[in-house]
Coordinates of C-alpha atoms in Angstrom, one line a residue:
M48 CA 2.1 -13.2 17.6
F49 CA 5.5 -13.4 16.0
A50 CA 8.4 -11.9 18.0
P51 CA 10.7 -10.2 15.5
Q52 CA 13.8 -10.4 17.7
V53 CA 13.8 -14.2 17.4
A54 CA 15.4 -15.3 14.1
S55 CA 13.3 -17.7 12.1
Q56 CA 13.3 -18.9 8.5
P57 CA 10.6 -17.9 6.1
P58 CA 8.0 -20.5 5.6
S59 CA 8.7 -23.1 2.8
S60 CA 12.4 -22.4 2.6
R61 CA 14.7 -24.8 0.9
D62 CA 17.1 -24.6 3.8
S63 CA 14.5 -25.6 6.3
P64 CA 13.4 -29.1 5.3
Q65 CA 11.3 -29.4 8.5
L66 CA 8.9 -26.9 7.0
R67 CA 8.3 -28.9 3.8
P68 CA 5.4 -31.4 3.7
Q69 CA 6.7 -34.8 4.7
H70 CA 4.9 -37.3 2.4
S71 CA 4.3 -40.6 4.2
R72 CA 4.7 -43.7 2.1
S73 CA 1.7 -45.9 1.7
E74 CA 1.8 -49.7 1.6
L75 CA 1.5 -49.6 -2.2
E76 CA 4.6 -47.4 -2.6
I77 CA 6.6 -49.6 -0.2
S78 CA 5.7 -52.8 -2.0
Q79 CA 6.5 -51.4 -5.4
A80 CA 9.9 -50.1 -4.2
A81 CA 10.7 -53.5 -2.8
G82 CA 9.7 -55.3 -6.0
I83 CA 6.7 -57.0 -4.4
P84 CA 3.6 -57.3 -6.6
A85 CA 1.0 -54.8 -5.8
P86 CA -1.5 -56.1 -3.3
L87 CA -5.2 -56.2 -3.9
F88 CA -7.2 -53.0 -3.1
T89 CA -8.1 -54.1 0.4
P90 CA -10.0 -52.0 3.0
S91 CA -6.8 -51.6 5.0
L92 CA -4.9 -50.3 1.9
H93 CA -7.9 -48.0 1.2
R94 CA -7.7 -46.6 4.7
S95 CA -3.9 -46.1 4.4
L96 CA -4.2 -44.3 1.1
R97 CA -7.0 -42.2 2.4
R98 CA -4.9 -41.1 5.4
D99 CA -2.0 -40.3 3.2
H100 CA -4.2 -38.3 0.9
E101 CA -5.8 -36.4 3.7
G102 CA -2.5 -35.7 5.4
L103 CA -1.0 -34.4 2.1
R104 CA -4.1 -32.3 1.5
E105 CA -3.8 -30.7 4.9
R106 CA -0.1 -30.0 4.5
R107 CA -0.6 -28.4 1.2
A108 CA -3.5 -26.4 2.6
A109 CA -1.1 -25.2 5.3
T110 CA 1.4 -23.9 2.7
T111 CA -0.8 -22.7 -0.1
V112 CA -4.4 -22.0 1.0
N113 CA -3.1 -20.6 4.3
N114 CA -1.8 -17.5 2.5
D115 CA -5.4 -16.7 1.5
K116 CA -6.6 -17.3 5.0
D117 CA -3.9 -15.1 6.3
D118 CA -4.9 -12.4 3.9
D119 CA -8.5 -12.6 5.2
D120 CA -7.3 -12.6 8.8
D121 CA -5.1 -9.6 8.0
G122 CA -8.1 -7.8 6.5
E123 CA -10.3 -8.5 9.5
R124 CA -7.5 -7.3 11.9
E125 CA -7.0 -4.2 9.8
R126 CA -10.7 -3.4 9.9
E127 CA -10.9 -4.0 13.6
R128 CA -7.9 -1.7 14.1
E129 CA -9.6 0.9 12.0
K130 CA -12.5 0.9 14.4
K131 CA -10.3 1.6 17.4
P132 CA -9.8 5.3 18.4
T133 CA -6.0 4.9 18.5
N134 CA -5.5 3.1 15.2
S135 CA -2.7 5.3 14.0
R136 CA -0.7 4.2 17.0
T137 CA -1.5 0.6 16.4
P138 CA 1.5 -0.9 14.5
I139 CA 1.0 -2.8 11.3
F140 CA 2.5 -6.1 12.2
F141 CA 5.0 -7.9 10.1
R142 CA 5.4 -11.7 10.2
P143 CA 7.3 -14.3 8.1
R144 CA 5.5 -14.8 4.7
T145 CA 6.5 -15.6 1.2
S146 CA 5.6 -14.0 -2.1
I147 CA 2.8 -15.8 -4.0
L148 CA 4.7 -16.1 -7.3
D149 CA 8.2 -16.5 -6.0
Y150 CA 9.4 -19.4 -8.2
T151 CA 12.0 -20.6 -5.7
E152 CA 9.5 -21.0 -2.9
L153 CA 7.0 -22.6 -5.3
M154 CA 9.5 -25.3 -6.1
Y155 CA 10.2 -26.2 -2.5
Q156 CA 6.9 -25.8 -0.7
G157 CA 5.1 -28.7 -2.3
S158 CA 2.6 -26.6 -4.3
D159 CA 2.2 -27.5 -8.0
R160 CA -0.7 -25.1 -8.8
M161 CA 1.0 -21.8 -9.4
R162 CA 4.4 -23.3 -10.2
G163 CA 3.2 -24.5 -13.6
L164 CA 1.5 -21.2 -14.4
V165 CA 4.7 -19.3 -13.7
T166 CA 6.8 -21.8 -15.8
C167 CA 4.3 -21.5 -18.7
F168 CA 4.4 -17.7 -18.5
W169 CA 8.2 -17.4 -18.7
T170 CA 8.4 -20.0 -21.4
I171 CA 6.0 -18.0 -23.5
V172 CA 7.9 -14.8 -22.8
G173 CA 11.1 -16.5 -23.9
A174 CA 9.6 -17.8 -27.1
Y175 CA 8.2 -14.4 -27.9
L176 CA 11.6 -12.8 -27.3
V177 CA 13.3 -15.2 -29.7
S178 CA 10.6 -14.5 -32.4
L179 CA 10.9 -10.8 -31.9
L180 CA 14.7 -10.7 -32.1
F181 CA 14.7 -13.0 -35.2
S182 CA 12.2 -10.8 -37.0
H183 CA 14.3 -7.7 -36.2
Y184 CA 17.4 -9.5 -37.6
E185 CA 15.6 -10.3 -40.8
H186 CA 14.5 -6.7 -41.4
S187 CA 17.6 -4.8 -40.2
G188 CA 20.5 -7.2 -40.1
E189 CA 21.1 -6.7 -36.4
V190 CA 19.9 -8.8 -33.5
M191 CA 18.9 -6.0 -31.1
A192 CA 18.3 -2.3 -31.5
R193 CA 21.1 -0.2 -29.9
G194 CA 19.6 3.3 -29.8
L195 CA 17.9 2.9 -26.5
A196 CA 21.0 1.5 -24.8
S197 CA 22.9 4.7 -25.6
V198 CA 20.1 6.6 -23.8
I199 CA 19.9 4.3 -20.8
F200 CA 23.6 4.0 -20.1
S201 CA 24.6 7.6 -21.0
R202 CA 26.0 9.5 -18.0
A203 CA 25.6 6.4 -15.9
A204 CA 28.4 7.5 -13.5
D205 CA 26.7 10.8 -12.8
L206 CA 23.4 9.0 -12.1
V207 CA 25.0 6.5 -9.7
I208 CA 26.9 9.2 -7.7
S209 CA 23.7 11.3 -7.5
D210 CA 21.6 8.3 -6.3
L211 CA 24.2 7.3 -3.7
A212 CA 24.2 10.9 -2.4
L213 CA 20.4 10.9 -2.3
V214 CA 20.3 7.8 -0.2
A215 CA 23.1 9.0 2.1
S216 CA 21.4 12.3 2.7
T217 CA 18.4 10.5 4.2
A218 CA 20.6 9.4 7.2
A219 CA 20.3 13.0 8.5
V220 CA 17.0 11.9 10.1
V221 CA 19.0 10.0 12.8
P222 CA 20.7 13.0 14.4
L223 CA 17.5 15.0 13.9
V224 CA 15.5 12.6 16.0
R225 CA 18.2 11.9 18.6
V226 CA 19.5 15.4 19.1
L227 CA 16.5 17.5 18.5
W228 CA 13.5 15.5 19.7
V229 CA 15.0 13.2 22.3
R230 CA 17.4 15.6 24.0
R231 CA 16.6 19.3 23.2
M232 CA 13.0 20.2 22.3
D233 CA 9.7 18.8 23.4
P234 CA 8.4 16.8 20.4
R235 CA 4.8 17.6 21.4
R236 CA 5.3 21.3 20.6
G237 CA 6.4 22.3 17.1
A238 CA 7.9 18.9 16.0
V239 CA 5.3 18.5 13.2
A240 CA 6.3 21.9 11.7
V241 CA 10.0 21.0 12.0
Q242 CA 9.4 17.7 10.3
A243 CA 7.3 19.3 7.5
V244 CA 9.9 21.9 6.7
A245 CA 12.7 19.4 6.7
E246 CA 10.9 17.0 4.4
A247 CA 9.8 19.8 2.0
A248 CA 13.3 21.2 1.8
W249 CA 14.8 17.8 1.2
L250 CA 12.3 17.0 -1.5
V251 CA 12.7 20.3 -3.3
W252 CA 16.5 20.1 -3.2
W253 CA 16.6 16.7 -4.9
Y254 CA 13.9 17.5 -7.5
A255 CA 15.8 20.7 -8.3
W256 CA 19.1 18.7 -8.5
Q257 CA 17.5 16.4 -11.0
G258 CA 16.2 19.3 -13.1
S259 CA 19.7 20.8 -13.2
R260 CA 21.5 17.7 -14.5
G261 CA 20.1 17.5 -18.0
W262 CA 19.6 13.8 -17.9
P263 CA 17.7 11.8 -20.6
W264 CA 14.2 10.6 -19.8
A265 CA 15.3 7.1 -18.5
Q266 CA 17.6 8.6 -15.9
R267 CA 14.9 11.2 -14.9
C268 CA 12.3 8.5 -14.4
F269 CA 14.5 6.3 -12.3
F270 CA 15.7 9.2 -10.1
A271 CA 12.2 10.6 -9.7
L272 CA 10.8 7.3 -8.5
H273 CA 13.7 6.6 -6.2
T274 CA 13.3 10.1 -4.7
A275 CA 9.7 9.4 -4.0
V276 CA 10.5 6.1 -2.4
N277 CA 13.2 7.6 -0.1
W278 CA 10.9 10.4 0.9
M279 CA 8.3 7.9 2.0
K280 CA 11.0 6.1 4.1
V281 CA 12.1 9.5 5.6
H282 CA 8.5 10.4 6.4
S283 CA 7.7 7.1 8.1
Y284 CA 10.9 7.1 10.1
L285 CA 10.4 10.7 11.4
S286 CA 6.6 10.3 12.0
T287 CA 7.1 7.0 14.0
N288 CA 10.0 8.3 16.1
R289 CA 8.3 11.6 16.7
R290 CA 5.2 9.8 18.1
L291 CA 7.5 7.6 20.3
A292 CA 9.4 10.7 21.5
C293 CA 6.0 12.2 22.5
A294 CA 5.2 9.0 24.3
L295 CA 8.5 9.0 26.1
R296 CA 8.0 12.6 27.4
T297 CA 4.6 11.7 28.6
V298 CA 5.9 8.6 30.4
E299 CA 8.5 10.8 32.2
E300 CA 5.8 13.3 33.3
L301 CA 3.5 10.4 34.4
R302 CA 6.3 8.9 36.5
R303 CA 6.8 12.2 38.3
A304 CA 3.0 12.4 38.8
K305 CA 3.0 8.9 40.2
E306 CA 5.7 9.8 42.7
E307 CA 3.3 12.6 43.8
G308 CA 0.6 10.0 44.5
E309 CA -1.7 10.0 41.4
D310 CA -3.4 6.6 41.0
D311 CA -4.2 6.6 37.3
A312 CA -0.6 7.1 36.3
A313 CA 0.4 3.5 36.6
E314 CA -2.1 2.2 34.0
Q315 CA -1.2 4.9 31.6
I316 CA 2.5 4.3 32.0
S317 CA 2.0 0.6 31.3
A318 CA 0.2 1.3 28.1
L319 CA 2.8 3.8 26.9
E320 CA 5.6 1.4 27.8
A321 CA 4.1 -1.2 25.6
E322 CA 4.1 1.3 22.8
L323 CA 7.7 2.3 23.4
C324 CA 8.9 -1.3 23.5
P325 CA 6.6 -3.3 21.3
Y326 CA 9.1 -6.2 20.8
G327 CA 12.5 -6.2 22.4
T328 CA 14.1 -2.8 21.6
R329 CA 12.9 0.2 23.5
F330 CA 12.9 3.7 22.1
P331 CA 15.2 5.6 21.8
A332 CA 17.7 2.7 21.6
N333 CA 16.6 2.2 18.0
V334 CA 17.7 5.6 16.9
T335 CA 21.1 4.6 15.5
L336 CA 22.7 4.6 12.1
R337 CA 22.8 0.8 12.0
N338 CA 19.1 0.5 12.7
Y339 CA 18.3 3.1 10.0
G340 CA 20.6 1.5 7.5
M341 CA 18.8 -1.8 7.9
F342 CA 15.5 0.0 7.4
Q343 CA 16.9 1.8 4.3
L344 CA 18.0 -1.4 2.7
S345 CA 14.9 -3.4 3.7
P346 CA 12.0 -3.5 1.1
A347 CA 9.6 -1.8 3.5
L348 CA 8.2 1.8 3.5
V349 CA 6.7 1.6 7.0
Y350 CA 9.2 2.0 9.8
E351 CA 9.1 -0.4 12.8
L352 CA 11.6 -0.7 15.7
E353 CA 12.2 -4.3 14.7
Y354 CA 11.2 -6.6 11.8
P355 CA 11.0 -10.4 11.6
R356 CA 14.3 -11.8 10.4
T357 CA 15.4 -15.0 8.9
A358 CA 18.2 -17.1 10.5
H359 CA 20.7 -16.6 7.7
I360 CA 21.2 -15.4 4.1
R361 CA 20.8 -17.9 1.3
W362 CA 23.4 -16.7 -1.2
G363 CA 22.1 -19.1 -3.9
Y364 CA 18.8 -17.4 -3.6
V365 CA 20.4 -14.0 -3.9
A366 CA 22.3 -15.1 -7.1
E367 CA 19.1 -16.4 -8.5
K368 CA 17.3 -13.1 -8.0
L369 CA 20.2 -11.2 -9.4
A370 CA 20.2 -13.4 -12.6
G371 CA 16.4 -13.0 -12.8
T372 CA 16.8 -9.2 -12.6
A373 CA 19.3 -9.2 -15.4
G374 CA 17.1 -11.5 -17.6
I375 CA 13.9 -9.6 -17.1
F376 CA 15.8 -6.3 -17.8
V377 CA 16.9 -7.8 -21.2
V378 CA 13.3 -8.7 -22.1
F379 CA 12.1 -5.3 -20.9
Y380 CA 14.7 -3.6 -23.0
V381 CA 13.8 -5.6 -26.2
V382 CA 10.1 -4.9 -25.8
V383 CA 10.6 -1.1 -25.2
A384 CA 13.2 -0.7 -27.9
H385 CA 11.4 -2.7 -30.6
L386 CA 7.7 -2.3 -29.9
V387 CA 7.2 0.9 -27.8
I388 CA 9.8 3.5 -29.0
P389 CA 9.1 3.1 -32.7
H390 CA 5.3 3.8 -32.3
L391 CA 6.1 6.8 -30.0
E392 CA 8.4 8.3 -32.6
R393 CA 5.7 8.0 -35.2
M394 CA 3.0 9.4 -32.9
P395 CA 3.2 13.0 -34.1
D396 CA 2.2 11.7 -37.6
T397 CA -0.2 8.9 -36.7
G398 CA -1.8 10.6 -33.7
V399 CA -2.4 9.7 -30.1
G400 CA -5.3 7.3 -30.8
I401 CA -3.5 5.1 -33.3
A402 CA -0.4 5.0 -31.1
T403 CA -2.6 3.9 -28.2
L404 CA -4.0 1.0 -30.2
H405 CA -0.5 -0.1 -31.2
L406 CA 0.8 0.1 -27.7
M407 CA -1.9 -1.8 -25.7
G408 CA -0.1 -5.1 -26.0
P409 CA 3.5 -3.9 -25.5
M410 CA 2.5 -1.7 -22.6
A411 CA 0.7 -4.6 -20.9
T412 CA 3.8 -6.7 -21.3
C413 CA 6.0 -3.9 -19.9
W414 CA 3.7 -3.6 -17.0
L415 CA 4.0 -7.3 -16.2
L416 CA 7.7 -7.2 -16.6
F417 CA 8.0 -4.2 -14.3
F418 CA 6.0 -6.1 -11.7
F419 CA 8.3 -9.1 -11.8
I420 CA 11.5 -7.2 -11.8
T421 CA 10.4 -4.9 -8.9
F422 CA 8.5 -7.1 -6.5
D423 CA 9.7 -10.6 -7.4
S424 CA 13.4 -10.1 -8.1
I425 CA 14.6 -6.8 -6.6
A426 CA 12.4 -6.8 -3.5
N427 CA 13.0 -10.5 -2.7
G428 CA 16.7 -10.0 -3.3
F429 CA 17.0 -7.1 -0.9
A430 CA 14.8 -9.0 1.6
E431 CA 17.2 -11.9 1.5
L432 CA 20.2 -9.7 1.9
T433 CA 18.7 -7.9 5.0
R434 CA 17.1 -11.2 6.3
F435 CA 13.7 -9.5 6.0
A436 CA 11.3 -12.3 6.6
D437 CA 8.0 -10.7 5.5
R438 CA 8.0 -11.2 1.7
R439 CA 4.3 -10.3 1.2
F440 CA 5.0 -7.5 -1.3
Y441 CA 1.8 -8.1 -3.2
D442 CA -1.5 -10.1 -3.1
D443 CA -3.6 -11.5 -5.9
W444 CA -4.0 -8.2 -7.8
W445 CA -5.1 -10.1 -10.9
N446 CA -8.4 -10.7 -9.2
A447 CA -9.0 -7.0 -8.5
R448 CA -12.5 -5.7 -9.2
G449 CA -11.6 -2.0 -9.0
L450 CA -8.8 0.5 -8.6
D451 CA -9.2 0.5 -4.8
E452 CA -8.7 -3.3 -4.5
F453 CA -5.9 -3.2 -7.1
S454 CA -4.1 -0.4 -5.1
R455 CA -4.2 -2.5 -2.0
K456 CA -2.9 -5.7 -3.7
W457 CA -0.6 -4.5 -6.4
N458 CA 2.0 -2.7 -4.2
R459 CA 1.6 -3.6 -0.6
P460 CA 4.6 -1.5 0.7
V461 CA 3.0 1.7 -0.7
H462 CA -0.4 0.5 0.5
M463 CA 0.9 0.0 4.1
F464 CA 2.5 3.4 4.0
L465 CA -0.7 5.1 2.9
A466 CA -2.7 3.1 5.5
R467 CA -0.4 4.1 8.3
H468 CA 0.3 7.7 7.5
V469 CA -2.7 8.9 5.6
Y470 CA -5.8 6.7 5.9
M471 CA -5.7 6.0 9.7
P472 CA -4.8 9.6 10.8
V473 CA -7.6 11.1 8.7
R474 CA -10.1 8.5 9.9
E475 CA -9.2 9.3 13.5
A476 CA -9.3 13.1 13.0
W477 CA -12.7 13.1 11.1
P478 CA -15.3 14.2 13.6
I479 CA -18.7 12.6 13.7
G480 CA -22.0 13.4 15.4
A481 CA -22.1 16.3 17.8
E482 CA -18.3 16.6 17.6
A483 CA -18.7 17.5 13.9
E484 CA -21.2 20.3 14.7
A485 CA -19.0 21.7 17.4
G486 CA -15.8 21.5 15.4
A487 CA -17.1 22.9 12.2
G488 CA -17.5 26.6 12.1
R489 CA -20.0 26.6 9.2
L490 CA -23.3 24.8 8.7
L491 CA -22.2 23.5 5.3
L492 CA -19.0 22.0 6.6
A493 CA -20.8 20.6 9.5
G494 CA -23.4 19.0 7.2
V495 CA -20.6 17.5 5.1
R496 CA -18.9 16.0 8.1
R497 CA -22.2 14.5 9.3
A498 CA -23.1 13.1 5.9
V499 CA -19.7 11.7 5.0
P500 CA -18.6 8.7 7.0
P501 CA -15.0 8.7 8.4
G502 CA -14.1 5.7 6.2
V503 CA -15.2 7.5 3.0
A504 CA -13.4 10.7 4.0
A505 CA -10.2 8.7 4.8
M506 CA -10.4 6.9 1.4
A507 CA -10.9 10.2 -0.5
A508 CA -7.9 11.7 1.3
T509 CA -5.8 8.7 0.5
F510 CA -6.7 8.8 -3.1
F511 CA -6.0 12.5 -3.2
F512 CA -2.6 12.2 -1.7
S513 CA -1.7 9.2 -3.9
S514 CA -2.9 11.1 -7.0
I515 CA -0.8 14.2 -6.1
L516 CA 2.3 12.1 -5.5
H517 CA 1.9 10.2 -8.8
E518 CA 1.2 13.4 -10.8
L519 CA 4.2 15.2 -9.2
T520 CA 6.5 12.2 -10.0
I521 CA 5.3 12.2 -13.6
V522 CA 5.7 15.9 -14.1
V523 CA 9.2 15.9 -12.6
A524 CA 10.2 12.9 -14.7
C525 CA 8.8 14.4 -17.9
H526 CA 10.0 18.0 -17.2
R527 CA 6.8 19.3 -18.7
R528 CA 3.6 20.9 -17.5
N529 CA 0.7 18.6 -18.1
Y530 CA -3.1 18.7 -17.7
A531 CA -3.2 16.5 -14.6
V532 CA -4.9 13.7 -16.6
F533 CA -3.6 11.0 -14.2
F534 CA -4.8 13.0 -11.2
V535 CA -8.3 13.5 -12.6
S536 CA -8.6 9.9 -13.7
Q537 CA -7.6 8.5 -10.4
M538 CA -9.9 10.9 -8.4
M539 CA -12.8 9.9 -10.6
Q540 CA -12.5 6.4 -9.2
I541 CA -13.9 7.5 -5.9
P542 CA -17.6 7.8 -7.0
L543 CA -17.2 4.6 -9.0
I544 CA -16.0 2.8 -5.9
I545 CA -18.8 4.1 -3.8
C546 CA -21.4 3.1 -6.5
S547 CA -19.9 -0.4 -6.8
E548 CA -20.2 -0.9 -3.1
R549 CA -23.7 0.6 -2.7
L550 CA -25.5 -1.0 -5.7
P551 CA -26.4 -4.6 -4.8
W552 CA -26.5 -5.7 -8.4
L553 CA -23.1 -4.3 -9.3
R554 CA -21.6 -5.6 -6.1
S555 CA -22.6 -9.2 -7.0
Q556 CA -21.1 -9.0 -10.5
Q557 CA -17.6 -10.0 -9.5
A558 CA -16.5 -11.3 -12.9
L559 CA -17.9 -8.4 -14.8
R560 CA -16.1 -5.9 -12.5
N561 CA -12.8 -7.8 -13.0
W562 CA -13.3 -7.8 -16.8
G563 CA -14.1 -4.1 -16.8
F564 CA -11.2 -3.2 -14.6
W565 CA -8.6 -5.0 -16.8
L566 CA -10.1 -3.6 -20.1
A567 CA -9.8 -0.1 -18.7
M568 CA -6.2 -0.8 -17.4
V569 CA -5.0 -2.2 -20.8
A570 CA -6.5 0.7 -22.7
F571 CA -5.8 3.6 -20.4
Q572 CA -2.1 3.0 -19.6
P573 CA -0.9 3.4 -23.2
F574 CA -3.1 6.4 -23.6
L575 CA -1.5 8.1 -20.5
L576 CA 2.0 7.2 -21.9
C577 CA 1.1 8.8 -25.3
F578 CA -0.5 11.8 -23.7
Y579 CA 2.4 12.6 -21.4
T580 CA 5.2 12.0 -24.0
Y581 CA 3.5 13.5 -27.1
P582 CA 5.1 17.0 -26.6
A583 CA 8.6 15.5 -26.2
F584 CA 8.4 13.4 -29.4
A585 CA 6.7 16.3 -31.4
T586 CA 9.6 18.6 -30.4
Q587 CA 12.1 15.9 -31.3
Q588 CA 10.5 15.5 -34.8
Q589 CA 10.5 19.3 -35.4
Q590 CA 14.2 19.5 -34.5
Q591 CA 15.0 16.7 -36.9
Q592 CA 13.0 18.4 -39.7
Q593 CA 14.9 21.7 -39.1
L594 CA 18.2 19.9 -39.4
L595 CA 17.1 18.3 -42.6
Q596 CA 15.9 21.5 -44.3
P597 CA 19.4 22.8 -45.1
A598 CA 20.4 19.5 -46.6
N599 CA 17.3 19.3 -48.7
A600 CA 17.9 22.9 -50.0
L601 CA 21.4 21.8 -51.2

């Protein structure tokens, strides 16, 4: 197991040539380099070339296919941890890994499979961008639409100051843990209520602050998403340290009991000490502003006392990710300004259905660009700045056969947060067998608990929490009451997931399920966008018509 306190480079780094596959030169290559005519294809040459080929294949497997094996091993370990009665206390381990589609790592790890695909994708995107800008210049006489820029960059200083204040306010968790839980009160009594009240007050304050600023929709969306991200960091930090504070109090009590002659105390103390000091730092030595600041800047939503770190920062890599962020933002801006906004502005006249058909292609493009700018550029950039070695921010989500698999692979930081703080606690607390009959006061509830396995109950609770969080973020960003379409659509996936796993025929149709999932994603995303933004654009059109009426009367 990897020890986070020992600095190490991420696999396949350009600055660590010892990790690159070292190609041995065959007799044929040596003879050609020396100008000697190529020898006959002798058995010895055949054996040499075969050894070179097998060695290269093994080294490539160690750098490319090994990621898939690691994913399978991680899945097996996660399933084994889920079976344990103390799985919420079992840490989700981090270790040095690279992102699958990180172009820099693909260039230097000796893999030529995904590298060409990424190059082809960005070449096509660049060609499409040039065609789009040229077409817009022919029709309007300007290279790029400027209306969206005035919306995005309006009141930028107010947004930056508010966002910095939002991030700085989260540092209040450090004195809360150190003063209240470590020194003053017993965290086993009333700490959960204190944490819930503090988190709710913080969340309501910043959502109310956003509502009082009168920002345009772009600023509201960014601030709502960043508020949700910071809340998840705050919750993970408080929950993890509260659990460790409880373990620390228990250790102190067991040590006093051991002095009094109890035999079982030594074994329990050893288990709790392993939890208090999983790597090198022992709780509460981690409760410092420096430690929390590194967690705040790291691209992780699950708090650990320590993370695997790289040996140093590659500033060229940081500059590359910064340039990639700027470039993808330009492409994103052009697609939204030229292909999305015009159809949304005409939506009150054309209708939601026609607008959805027009937006299926542009929305799919925006979705891909959002993925690259978030997980490939920004996440990897912050990971390099903080020397965060685990770059596994996503898996092969393009192979997803359902929303459950897509949710696990598309956004691994959020998936790990839900697994640690929602799925595992619910799975532990869900009673089974005689415990369900004793714990449930009513026969109906007892029957439900006996009939529903803990895994299904935990999955339903995770989907419910995720749906509530997404719906709340959308409502806050739109500043309008909606009909919870996103919430209902996501909760409807639960019976579909159960049926796809229970029906043998449907389970075997992997390609069909993948096709069905992507067809639903491409069609449903623009529909949600049109549904949630229709009132805003309808109101905007009415206001424009009211302004034009006096002019028409004259």
